[in-house]
mmCIF file of N, CA and C in Angstrom:
data_model
loop_
_atom_site.group_PDB
_atom_site.id
_atom_site.type_symbol
_atom_site.label_atom_id
_atom_site.label_comp_id
_atom_site.label_asym_id
_atom_site.label_seq_id
_atom_site.Cartn_x
_atom_site.Cartn_y
_atom_site.Cartn_z
ATOM 1 N N UNK A 1 -9.184 14.427 28.033
ATOM 2 C CA UNK A 1 -8.581 13.516 27.089
ATOM 3 C C UNK A 1 -9.561 13.264 25.945
ATOM 4 N N UNK A 2 -9.040 13.258 24.730
ATOM 5 C CA UNK A 2 -9.868 13.029 23.556
ATOM 6 C C UNK A 2 -10.166 11.546 23.404
ATOM 7 N N UNK A 3 -11.419 11.251 23.135
ATOM 8 C CA UNK A 3 -11.817 9.864 22.943
ATOM 9 C C UNK A 3 -11.365 9.391 21.560
ATOM 10 N N UNK A 4 -10.801 8.202 21.512
ATOM 11 C CA UNK A 4 -10.367 7.638 20.248
ATOM 12 C C UNK A 4 -11.553 7.050 19.507
ATOM 13 N N UNK A 5 -11.550 7.183 18.215
ATOM 14 C CA UNK A 5 -12.584 6.557 17.402
ATOM 15 C C UNK A 5 -11.941 5.485 16.532
ATOM 16 N N UNK A 6 -12.624 4.394 16.420
ATOM 17 C CA UNK A 6 -12.136 3.314 15.582
ATOM 18 C C UNK A 6 -12.680 3.497 14.169
ATOM 19 N N UNK A 7 -11.857 3.195 13.185
ATOM 20 C CA UNK A 7 -12.386 3.237 11.816
ATOM 21 C C UNK A 7 -13.397 2.120 11.623
ATOM 22 N N UNK A 8 -14.270 2.302 10.680
ATOM 23 C CA UNK A 8 -15.259 1.256 10.418
ATOM 24 C C UNK A 8 -14.577 0.049 9.787
ATOM 25 N N UNK A 9 -15.203 -1.094 9.937
ATOM 26 C CA UNK A 9 -14.671 -2.323 9.354
ATOM 27 C C UNK A 9 -14.738 -2.245 7.837
ATOM 28 N N UNK A 10 -13.813 -2.920 7.213
ATOM 29 C CA UNK A 10 -13.849 -2.978 5.757
ATOM 30 C C UNK A 10 -14.943 -3.944 5.327
ATOM 31 N N UNK A 11 -15.696 -3.538 4.343
ATOM 32 C CA UNK A 11 -16.757 -4.404 3.836
ATOM 33 C C UNK A 11 -16.329 -4.986 2.489
ATOM 34 N N UNK A 12 -17.043 -5.998 2.049
ATOM 35 C CA UNK A 12 -16.742 -6.618 0.761
ATOM 36 C C UNK A 12 -16.726 -5.556 -0.331
ATOM 37 N N UNK A 13 -15.704 -5.614 -1.162
ATOM 38 C CA UNK A 13 -15.574 -4.662 -2.254
ATOM 39 C C UNK A 13 -14.847 -3.389 -1.890
ATOM 40 N N UNK A 14 -14.452 -3.242 -0.621
ATOM 41 C CA UNK A 14 -13.743 -2.028 -0.208
ATOM 42 C C UNK A 14 -12.417 -1.925 -0.952
ATOM 43 N N UNK A 15 -12.113 -0.736 -1.377
ATOM 44 C CA UNK A 15 -10.872 -0.479 -2.112
ATOM 45 C C UNK A 15 -9.743 -0.253 -1.113
ATOM 46 N N UNK A 16 -8.645 -0.995 -1.295
ATOM 47 C CA UNK A 16 -7.499 -0.924 -0.395
ATOM 48 C C UNK A 16 -6.259 -0.580 -1.221
ATOM 49 N N UNK A 17 -5.585 0.502 -0.867
ATOM 50 C CA UNK A 17 -4.368 0.896 -1.568
ATOM 51 C C UNK A 17 -3.169 0.196 -0.941
ATOM 52 N N UNK A 18 -2.304 -0.345 -1.787
ATOM 53 C CA UNK A 18 -1.077 -0.992 -1.334
ATOM 54 C C UNK A 18 0.086 -0.125 -1.818
ATOM 55 N N UNK A 19 0.814 0.438 -0.866
ATOM 56 C CA UNK A 19 1.936 1.324 -1.182
ATOM 57 C C UNK A 19 3.229 0.740 -0.626
ATOM 58 N N UNK A 20 4.340 1.175 -1.212
ATOM 59 C CA UNK A 20 5.660 0.758 -0.733
ATOM 60 C C UNK A 20 6.421 2.023 -0.353
ATOM 61 N N UNK A 21 6.247 2.517 0.874
ATOM 62 C CA UNK A 21 6.877 3.773 1.271
ATOM 63 C C UNK A 21 8.367 3.651 1.570
ATOM 64 N N UNK A 22 8.902 2.450 1.480
ATOM 65 C CA UNK A 22 10.323 2.250 1.760
ATOM 66 C C UNK A 22 10.973 1.519 0.595
ATOM 67 N N UNK A 23 11.152 0.212 0.731
ATOM 68 C CA UNK A 23 11.845 -0.546 -0.302
ATOM 69 C C UNK A 23 10.912 -1.145 -1.330
ATOM 70 N N UNK A 24 11.456 -1.496 -2.498
ATOM 71 C CA UNK A 24 10.640 -2.126 -3.535
ATOM 72 C C UNK A 24 10.192 -3.515 -3.104
ATOM 73 N N UNK A 25 9.068 -3.925 -3.612
ATOM 74 C CA UNK A 25 8.472 -5.198 -3.243
ATOM 75 C C UNK A 25 8.822 -6.240 -4.306
ATOM 76 N N UNK A 26 9.082 -7.451 -3.866
ATOM 77 C CA UNK A 26 9.281 -8.557 -4.805
ATOM 78 C C UNK A 26 7.925 -8.868 -5.432
ATOM 79 N N UNK A 27 7.871 -8.888 -6.754
ATOM 80 C CA UNK A 27 6.589 -8.996 -7.449
ATOM 81 C C UNK A 27 5.801 -10.246 -7.047
ATOM 82 N N UNK A 28 6.470 -11.375 -6.887
ATOM 83 C CA UNK A 28 5.763 -12.604 -6.527
ATOM 84 C C UNK A 28 5.127 -12.477 -5.142
ATOM 85 N N UNK A 29 5.826 -11.836 -4.226
ATOM 86 C CA UNK A 29 5.283 -11.662 -2.872
ATOM 87 C C UNK A 29 4.112 -10.672 -2.898
ATOM 88 N N UNK A 30 4.230 -9.632 -3.722
ATOM 89 C CA UNK A 30 3.135 -8.676 -3.854
ATOM 90 C C UNK A 30 1.901 -9.376 -4.405
ATOM 91 N N UNK A 31 2.075 -10.180 -5.448
ATOM 92 C CA UNK A 31 0.942 -10.889 -6.039
ATOM 93 C C UNK A 31 0.295 -11.834 -5.029
ATOM 94 N N UNK A 32 1.118 -12.499 -4.218
ATOM 95 C CA UNK A 32 0.564 -13.398 -3.193
ATOM 96 C C UNK A 32 -0.277 -12.609 -2.192
ATOM 97 N N UNK A 33 0.201 -11.436 -1.790
ATOM 98 C CA UNK A 33 -0.564 -10.591 -0.864
ATOM 99 C C UNK A 33 -1.847 -10.076 -1.487
ATOM 100 N N UNK A 34 -1.781 -9.709 -2.762
ATOM 101 C CA UNK A 34 -2.982 -9.241 -3.456
ATOM 102 C C UNK A 34 -4.017 -10.354 -3.563
ATOM 103 N N UNK A 35 -3.545 -11.577 -3.789
ATOM 104 C CA UNK A 35 -4.464 -12.721 -3.847
ATOM 105 C C UNK A 35 -5.182 -12.911 -2.513
ATOM 106 N N UNK A 36 -4.458 -12.729 -1.422
ATOM 107 C CA UNK A 36 -5.082 -12.846 -0.096
ATOM 108 C C UNK A 36 -6.138 -11.759 0.088
ATOM 109 N N UNK A 37 -5.804 -10.528 -0.275
ATOM 110 C CA UNK A 37 -6.761 -9.428 -0.138
ATOM 111 C C UNK A 37 -8.004 -9.683 -0.992
ATOM 112 N N UNK A 38 -7.799 -10.169 -2.201
ATOM 113 C CA UNK A 38 -8.948 -10.487 -3.068
ATOM 114 C C UNK A 38 -9.775 -11.623 -2.472
ATOM 115 N N UNK A 39 -9.094 -12.576 -1.821
ATOM 116 C CA UNK A 39 -9.795 -13.666 -1.155
ATOM 117 C C UNK A 39 -10.668 -13.176 -0.015
ATOM 118 N N UNK A 40 -10.321 -12.037 0.545
ATOM 119 C CA UNK A 40 -11.131 -11.413 1.594
ATOM 120 C C UNK A 40 -12.196 -10.501 1.001
ATOM 121 N N UNK A 41 -12.402 -10.574 -0.309
ATOM 122 C CA UNK A 41 -13.381 -9.754 -1.050
ATOM 123 C C UNK A 41 -13.066 -8.271 -1.016
ATOM 124 N N UNK A 42 -11.782 -7.933 -0.939
ATOM 125 C CA UNK A 42 -11.360 -6.540 -1.012
ATOM 126 C C UNK A 42 -10.875 -6.257 -2.425
ATOM 127 N N UNK A 43 -10.790 -4.977 -2.766
ATOM 128 C CA UNK A 43 -10.360 -4.541 -4.093
ATOM 129 C C UNK A 43 -9.010 -3.829 -3.943
ATOM 130 N N UNK A 44 -7.892 -4.571 -4.018
ATOM 131 C CA UNK A 44 -6.592 -3.932 -3.838
ATOM 132 C C UNK A 44 -6.159 -3.144 -5.074
ATOM 133 N N UNK A 45 -5.557 -1.983 -4.818
ATOM 134 C CA UNK A 45 -5.019 -1.127 -5.865
ATOM 135 C C UNK A 45 -3.555 -0.879 -5.509
ATOM 136 N N UNK A 46 -2.653 -1.210 -6.415
ATOM 137 C CA UNK A 46 -1.221 -1.082 -6.155
ATOM 138 C C UNK A 46 -0.739 0.297 -6.590
ATOM 139 N N UNK A 47 0.015 0.953 -5.715
ATOM 140 C CA UNK A 47 0.587 2.265 -6.024
ATOM 141 C C UNK A 47 1.568 2.137 -7.185
ATOM 142 N N UNK A 48 1.698 3.184 -7.986
ATOM 143 C CA UNK A 48 2.536 3.126 -9.187
ATOM 144 C C UNK A 48 4.000 2.735 -8.946
ATOM 145 N N UNK A 49 4.562 3.085 -7.803
ATOM 146 C CA UNK A 49 5.988 2.846 -7.586
ATOM 147 C C UNK A 49 6.286 1.691 -6.632
ATOM 148 N N UNK A 50 5.305 0.848 -6.357
ATOM 149 C CA UNK A 50 5.515 -0.259 -5.415
ATOM 150 C C UNK A 50 6.590 -1.226 -5.895
ATOM 151 N N UNK A 51 6.685 -1.399 -7.189
ATOM 152 C CA UNK A 51 7.682 -2.315 -7.751
ATOM 153 C C UNK A 51 8.891 -1.581 -8.319
ATOM 154 N N UNK A 52 8.876 -0.269 -8.235
ATOM 155 C CA UNK A 52 9.967 0.533 -8.806
ATOM 156 C C UNK A 52 11.232 0.427 -7.955
ATOM 157 N N UNK A 53 12.336 0.818 -8.556
ATOM 158 C CA UNK A 53 13.609 0.886 -7.849
ATOM 159 C C UNK A 53 14.241 2.225 -8.167
ATOM 160 N N UNK A 54 14.700 2.920 -7.145
ATOM 161 C CA UNK A 54 15.371 4.201 -7.333
ATOM 162 C C UNK A 54 16.667 3.975 -8.111
ATOM 163 N N UNK A 55 16.947 4.849 -9.067
ATOM 164 C CA UNK A 55 18.135 4.702 -9.900
ATOM 165 C C UNK A 55 19.441 4.770 -9.129
ATOM 166 N N UNK A 56 19.531 5.624 -8.139
ATOM 167 C CA UNK A 56 20.768 5.782 -7.375
ATOM 168 C C UNK A 56 20.800 4.904 -6.128
ATOM 169 N N UNK A 57 19.671 4.747 -5.504
ATOM 170 C CA UNK A 57 19.581 3.977 -4.258
ATOM 171 C C UNK A 57 18.637 2.806 -4.488
ATOM 172 N N UNK A 58 19.157 1.717 -4.979
ATOM 173 C CA UNK A 58 18.350 0.572 -5.389
ATOM 174 C C UNK A 58 17.535 -0.079 -4.296
ATOM 175 N N UNK A 59 17.833 0.253 -3.048
ATOM 176 C CA UNK A 59 17.066 -0.326 -1.942
ATOM 177 C C UNK A 59 15.794 0.461 -1.657
ATOM 178 N N UNK A 60 15.518 1.506 -2.434
ATOM 179 C CA UNK A 60 14.299 2.293 -2.265
ATOM 180 C C UNK A 60 13.345 2.062 -3.436
ATOM 181 N N UNK A 61 12.056 2.103 -3.151
ATOM 182 C CA UNK A 61 11.021 1.916 -4.170
ATOM 183 C C UNK A 61 10.733 3.246 -4.855
ATOM 184 N N UNK A 62 11.607 3.668 -5.730
ATOM 185 C CA UNK A 62 11.456 4.942 -6.415
ATOM 186 C C UNK A 62 12.086 6.070 -5.616
ATOM 187 N N UNK A 63 12.024 7.251 -6.164
ATOM 188 C CA UNK A 63 12.597 8.424 -5.504
ATOM 189 C C UNK A 63 11.763 8.806 -4.277
ATOM 190 N N UNK A 64 12.329 9.667 -3.447
ATOM 191 C CA UNK A 64 11.587 10.143 -2.279
ATOM 192 C C UNK A 64 10.267 10.777 -2.711
ATOM 193 N N UNK A 65 10.327 11.584 -3.774
ATOM 194 C CA UNK A 65 9.129 12.278 -4.262
ATOM 195 C C UNK A 65 8.088 11.272 -4.773
ATOM 196 N N UNK A 66 8.553 10.231 -5.463
ATOM 197 C CA UNK A 66 7.628 9.211 -5.986
ATOM 198 C C UNK A 66 6.926 8.472 -4.853
ATOM 199 N N UNK A 67 7.692 8.042 -3.864
ATOM 200 C CA UNK A 67 7.113 7.296 -2.747
ATOM 201 C C UNK A 67 6.165 8.167 -1.936
ATOM 202 N N UNK A 68 6.539 9.421 -1.737
ATOM 203 C CA UNK A 68 5.666 10.343 -1.006
ATOM 204 C C UNK A 68 4.377 10.604 -1.784
ATOM 205 N N UNK A 69 4.499 10.738 -3.098
ATOM 206 C CA UNK A 69 3.317 10.977 -3.928
ATOM 207 C C UNK A 69 2.374 9.776 -3.886
ATOM 208 N N UNK A 70 2.928 8.554 -3.919
ATOM 209 C CA UNK A 70 2.086 7.355 -3.829
ATOM 210 C C UNK A 70 1.307 7.341 -2.520
ATOM 211 N N UNK A 71 1.999 7.618 -1.435
ATOM 212 C CA UNK A 71 1.366 7.614 -0.117
ATOM 213 C C UNK A 71 0.294 8.697 -0.017
ATOM 214 N N UNK A 72 0.624 9.893 -0.494
ATOM 215 C CA UNK A 72 -0.332 11.010 -0.427
ATOM 216 C C UNK A 72 -1.546 10.747 -1.317
ATOM 217 N N UNK A 73 -1.304 10.224 -2.509
ATOM 218 C CA UNK A 73 -2.422 9.948 -3.413
ATOM 219 C C UNK A 73 -3.383 8.942 -2.792
ATOM 220 N N UNK A 74 -2.840 7.878 -2.203
ATOM 221 C CA UNK A 74 -3.689 6.863 -1.578
ATOM 222 C C UNK A 74 -4.443 7.441 -0.389
ATOM 223 N N UNK A 75 -3.763 8.233 0.421
ATOM 224 C CA UNK A 75 -4.362 8.809 1.628
ATOM 225 C C UNK A 75 -5.501 9.767 1.281
ATOM 226 N N UNK A 76 -5.316 10.526 0.213
ATOM 227 C CA UNK A 76 -6.291 11.569 -0.133
ATOM 228 C C UNK A 76 -7.397 11.086 -1.077
ATOM 229 N N UNK A 77 -7.305 9.874 -1.564
ATOM 230 C CA UNK A 77 -8.302 9.351 -2.486
ATOM 231 C C UNK A 77 -9.543 8.917 -1.704
ATOM 232 N N UNK A 78 -10.677 9.592 -1.910
ATOM 233 C CA UNK A 78 -11.877 9.252 -1.141
ATOM 234 C C UNK A 78 -12.439 7.866 -1.466
ATOM 235 N N UNK A 79 -12.012 7.262 -2.576
ATOM 236 C CA UNK A 79 -12.514 5.936 -2.915
ATOM 237 C C UNK A 79 -11.729 4.824 -2.211
ATOM 238 N N UNK A 80 -10.628 5.191 -1.550
ATOM 239 C CA UNK A 80 -9.801 4.213 -0.840
ATOM 240 C C UNK A 80 -10.237 4.152 0.617
ATOM 241 N N UNK A 81 -10.568 2.944 1.063
ATOM 242 C CA UNK A 81 -11.028 2.750 2.439
ATOM 243 C C UNK A 81 -9.896 2.480 3.419
ATOM 244 N N UNK A 82 -8.767 1.974 2.900
ATOM 245 C CA UNK A 82 -7.636 1.654 3.780
ATOM 246 C C UNK A 82 -6.350 1.655 2.962
ATOM 247 N N UNK A 83 -5.248 1.864 3.653
ATOM 248 C CA UNK A 83 -3.924 1.777 3.042
ATOM 249 C C UNK A 83 -3.142 0.685 3.743
ATOM 250 N N UNK A 84 -2.443 -0.090 2.959
ATOM 251 C CA UNK A 84 -1.548 -1.103 3.511
ATOM 252 C C UNK A 84 -0.154 -0.827 2.964
ATOM 253 N N UNK A 85 0.827 -0.902 3.834
ATOM 254 C CA UNK A 85 2.209 -0.686 3.413
ATOM 255 C C UNK A 85 2.868 -2.032 3.177
ATOM 256 N N UNK A 86 3.335 -2.221 1.967
ATOM 257 C CA UNK A 86 4.001 -3.471 1.607
ATOM 258 C C UNK A 86 5.440 -3.428 2.104
ATOM 259 N N UNK A 87 5.904 -4.570 2.559
ATOM 260 C CA UNK A 87 7.270 -4.670 3.042
ATOM 261 C C UNK A 87 8.188 -4.868 1.838
ATOM 262 N N UNK A 88 9.263 -4.122 1.809
ATOM 263 C CA UNK A 88 10.232 -4.242 0.738
ATOM 264 C C UNK A 88 11.049 -5.508 0.837
ATOM 265 N N UNK A 89 12.017 -5.613 -0.022
ATOM 266 C CA UNK A 89 12.866 -6.807 -0.072
ATOM 267 C C UNK A 89 13.568 -7.043 1.253
ATOM 268 N N UNK A 90 13.630 -8.323 1.651
ATOM 269 C CA UNK A 90 14.321 -8.636 2.911
ATOM 270 C C UNK A 90 15.831 -8.509 2.778
#
């Protein structure tokens, strides 16, 4: 059995990507979450389509390609220490 490794703890100033892989986020709720992350001395970076709405399917945060690109960009960015997925509209 392969031993699991834990990621290192986030330190002050760590860059954290916030993506919306499903539904668009309400801007006020996103800002409140970003304020909390900043209060923890983290550096949150919001994905380009977190507040977007798909033209045909308004319950999605941008097109499938846009949401996938946001997730992939955050995952592959070596300056990002963690990714957080924002919850879309209730």
